[in-house]
Amino acid sequence: EILAWLEFRRVLFRSLEGLRTFCITPALMDNKLAKASTYTLAVAIYFDRLFDREKCEKVTICIDTRAGKGWPNTHAVRLIPFLKHSLKVLLDLFPLRLHKVLVYPVPSSFLCIWKTISKCMDPLTAKSVFVLQGVCKINAPLPVEKLSDHLGVEQLEHLEASRIASFKI
């Protein structure tokens, strides 16, 4: 059941660099069901099943922090432990696989926190994480202008359609 939140939001497309891209929607995580660290392990299990160990495929991960209708809707600032733990675990378990992480949209307060956190990280890891400011409410639009440096128009449309289709009315 925990893997369902990731599997449901799996988006199969490639970034502008030609890398397979996946979307994680933390607002779907239910903290009453499991801790954030459990969700991190679910992502690790998912990737372990997905990757061919004989190949050195790199991926881009999109983390859409916007809320959704009928979701548990954890606030973006409360996602810091999940993001920090996820980066550490995924980088330890899948070295050299993570090409880029796009975290969007986040409030300006999160940007200040990220600047502090990123100074304590490995510089190469910090450079691969792109934190994009914006409104993370339910009806907030996808920050197309900020994501267009990383994803094509078709991929952005697919991300938004997939998110809206997962709303629980």
C-alpha positions as a Python dict, from the first residue, in 0.01 Angstrom:
ca = {
    (1, 'E'): (0, 0, 0),
    (2, 'I'): (287, 240, 70),
    (3, 'L'): (440, 179, -273),
    (4, 'A'): (104, 263, -431),
    (5, 'W'): (154, 638, -383),
    (6, 'L'): (474, 623, -588),
    (7, 'E'): (352, 374, -847),
    (8, 'F'): (33, 572, -902),
    (9, 'R'): (229, 888, -981),
    (10, 'R'): (487, 713, -1199),
    (11, 'V'): (528, 913, -1514),
    (12, 'L'): (721, 745, -1792),
    (13, 'F'): (898, 1002, -2005),
    (14, 'R'): (1244, 1144, -2064),
    (15, 'S'): (1400, 1473, -1962),
    (16, 'L'): (1554, 1714, -2213),
    (17, 'E'): (1882, 1529, -2151),
    (18, 'G'): (1713, 1205, -2262),
    (19, 'L'): (1704, 1050, -1913),
    (20, 'R'): (1413, 855, -1770),
    (21, 'T'): (1212, 1081, -1540),
    (22, 'F'): (996, 993, -1240),
    (23, 'C'): (758, 1204, -1035),
    (24, 'I'): (710, 1175, -661),
    (25, 'T'): (419, 1356, -495),
    (26, 'P'): (487, 1385, -121),
    (27, 'A'): (145, 1543, -58),
    (28, 'L'): (5, 1193, -117),
    (29, 'M'): (212, 1055, 174),
    (30, 'D'): (1, 974, 477),
    (31, 'N'): (206, 1031, 794),
    (32, 'K'): (-59, 840, 989),
    (33, 'L'): (6, 533, 777),
    (34, 'A'): (387, 543, 790),
    (35, 'K'): (684, 763, 876),
    (36, 'A'): (863, 963, 609),
    (37, 'S'): (1160, 725, 638),
    (38, 'T'): (931, 437, 542),
    (39, 'Y'): (829, 621, 227),
    (40, 'T'): (1197, 678, 151),
    (41, 'L'): (1260, 304, 179),
    (42, 'A'): (961, 243, -49),
    (43, 'V'): (1122, 466, -313),
    (44, 'A'): (1451, 275, -270),
    (45, 'I'): (1275, -61, -312),
    (46, 'Y'): (1094, 71, -617),
    (47, 'F'): (1419, 185, -779),
    (48, 'D'): (1595, -137, -685),
    (49, 'R'): (1330, -331, -876),
    (50, 'L'): (1341, -88, -1166),
    (51, 'F'): (1710, -52, -1243),
    (52, 'D'): (1914, -304, -1436),
    (53, 'R'): (2223, -360, -1219),
    (54, 'E'): (2430, -428, -1529),
    (55, 'K'): (2364, -80, -1669),
    (56, 'C'): (2454, 260, -1530),
    (57, 'E'): (2133, 440, -1618),
    (58, 'K'): (2085, 786, -1471),
    (59, 'V'): (1746, 934, -1385),
    (60, 'T'): (1578, 1265, -1314),
    (61, 'I'): (1337, 1277, -1022),
    (62, 'C'): (1060, 1537, -1004),
    (63, 'I'): (921, 1609, -658),
    (64, 'D'): (593, 1798, -698),
    (65, 'T'): (511, 1952, -358),
    (66, 'R'): (168, 2086, -453),
    (67, 'A'): (-133, 1977, -256),
    (68, 'G'): (-411, 1772, -413),
    (69, 'K'): (-784, 1729, -363),
    (70, 'G'): (-853, 1443, -122),
    (71, 'W'): (-483, 1392, -37),
    (72, 'P'): (-323, 1408, 312),
    (73, 'N'): (-136, 1724, 191),
    (74, 'T'): (177, 1750, 401),
    (75, 'H'): (307, 2109, 383),
    (76, 'A'): (627, 2160, 180),
    (77, 'V'): (826, 2285, 481),
    (78, 'R'): (743, 1963, 668),
    (79, 'L'): (892, 1765, 379),
    (80, 'I'): (1247, 1869, 466),
    (81, 'P'): (1320, 1550, 668),
    (82, 'F'): (1178, 1335, 387),
    (83, 'L'): (1384, 1515, 121),
    (84, 'K'): (1703, 1508, 326),
    (85, 'H'): (1665, 1141, 419),
    (86, 'S'): (1564, 1045, 64),
    (87, 'L'): (1866, 1212, -91),
    (88, 'K'): (2102, 1042, 154),
    (89, 'V'): (1948, 696, 116),
    (90, 'L'): (1908, 709, -261),
    (91, 'L'): (2258, 843, -316),
    (92, 'D'): (2406, 576, -87),
    (93, 'L'): (2210, 292, -246),
    (94, 'F'): (2224, 412, -606),
    (95, 'P'): (2550, 599, -649),
    (96, 'L'): (2586, 780, -980),
    (97, 'R'): (2225, 704, -1081),
    (98, 'L'): (2073, 1032, -971),
    (99, 'H'): (2134, 1291, -1240),
    (100, 'K'): (1897, 1561, -1122),
    (101, 'V'): (1625, 1624, -863),
    (102, 'L'): (1365, 1891, -935),
    (103, 'V'): (1176, 2003, -623),
    (104, 'Y'): (886, 2233, -712),
    (105, 'P'): (706, 2455, -630),
    (106, 'V'): (827, 2558, -287),
    (107, 'P'): (757, 2871, -78),
    (108, 'S'): (1032, 3130, -42),
    (109, 'S'): (1081, 3023, 322),
    (110, 'F'): (1187, 2679, 198),
    (111, 'L'): (1447, 2838, -31),
    (112, 'C'): (1617, 2997, 271),
    (113, 'I'): (1616, 2664, 454),
    (114, 'W'): (1747, 2484, 144),
    (115, 'K'): (2040, 2725, 113),
    (116, 'T'): (2144, 2636, 468),
    (117, 'I'): (2095, 2261, 423),
    (118, 'S'): (2273, 2250, 88),
    (119, 'K'): (2589, 2402, 242),
    (120, 'C'): (2615, 2093, 464),
    (121, 'M'): (2583, 1853, 172),
    (122, 'D'): (2833, 1711, -70),
    (123, 'P'): (2877, 1988, -331),
    (124, 'L'): (2810, 1754, -626),
    (125, 'T'): (2484, 1639, -468),
    (126, 'A'): (2377, 1994, -387),
    (127, 'K'): (2443, 2095, -750),
    (128, 'S'): (2212, 1822, -877),
    (129, 'V'): (1914, 1943, -671),
    (130, 'F'): (1709, 2224, -824),
    (131, 'V'): (1464, 2386, -583),
    (132, 'L'): (1213, 2596, -774),
    (133, 'Q'): (1005, 2861, -600),
    (134, 'G'): (630, 2887, -647),
    (135, 'V'): (289, 2839, -489),
    (136, 'C'): (220, 2485, -365),
    (137, 'K'): (-156, 2506, -315),
    (138, 'I'): (-405, 2270, -480),
    (139, 'N'): (-499, 2502, -767),
    (140, 'A'): (-148, 2637, -822),
    (141, 'P'): (-27, 2599, -1178),
    (142, 'L'): (278, 2397, -1266),
    (143, 'P'): (581, 2635, -1274),
    (144, 'V'): (628, 2580, -1648),
    (145, 'E'): (876, 2863, -1702),
    (146, 'K'): (1111, 2722, -1434),
    (147, 'L'): (1072, 2358, -1537),
    (148, 'S'): (1111, 2419, -1910),
    (149, 'D'): (1491, 2420, -1870),
    (150, 'H'): (1466, 2054, -1767),
    (151, 'L'): (1151, 1907, -1926),
    (152, 'G'): (974, 1948, -2258),
    (153, 'V'): (625, 2091, -2308),
    (154, 'E'): (473, 1745, -2369),
    (155, 'Q'): (625, 1610, -2046),
    (156, 'L'): (501, 1910, -1846),
    (157, 'E'): (148, 1864, -1983),
    (158, 'H'): (162, 1493, -1895),
    (159, 'L'): (280, 1572, -1540),
    (160, 'E'): (-9, 1811, -1483),
    (161, 'A'): (-270, 1580, -1637),
    (162, 'S'): (-144, 1289, -1424),
    (163, 'R'): (-159, 1498, -1106),
    (164, 'I'): (-514, 1621, -1169),
    (165, 'A'): (-631, 1270, -1262),
    (166, 'S'): (-515, 1146, -920),
    (167, 'F'): (-739, 1387, -727),
    (168, 'K'): (-992, 1216, -501),
    (169, 'I'): (-1326, 1391, -519),
}
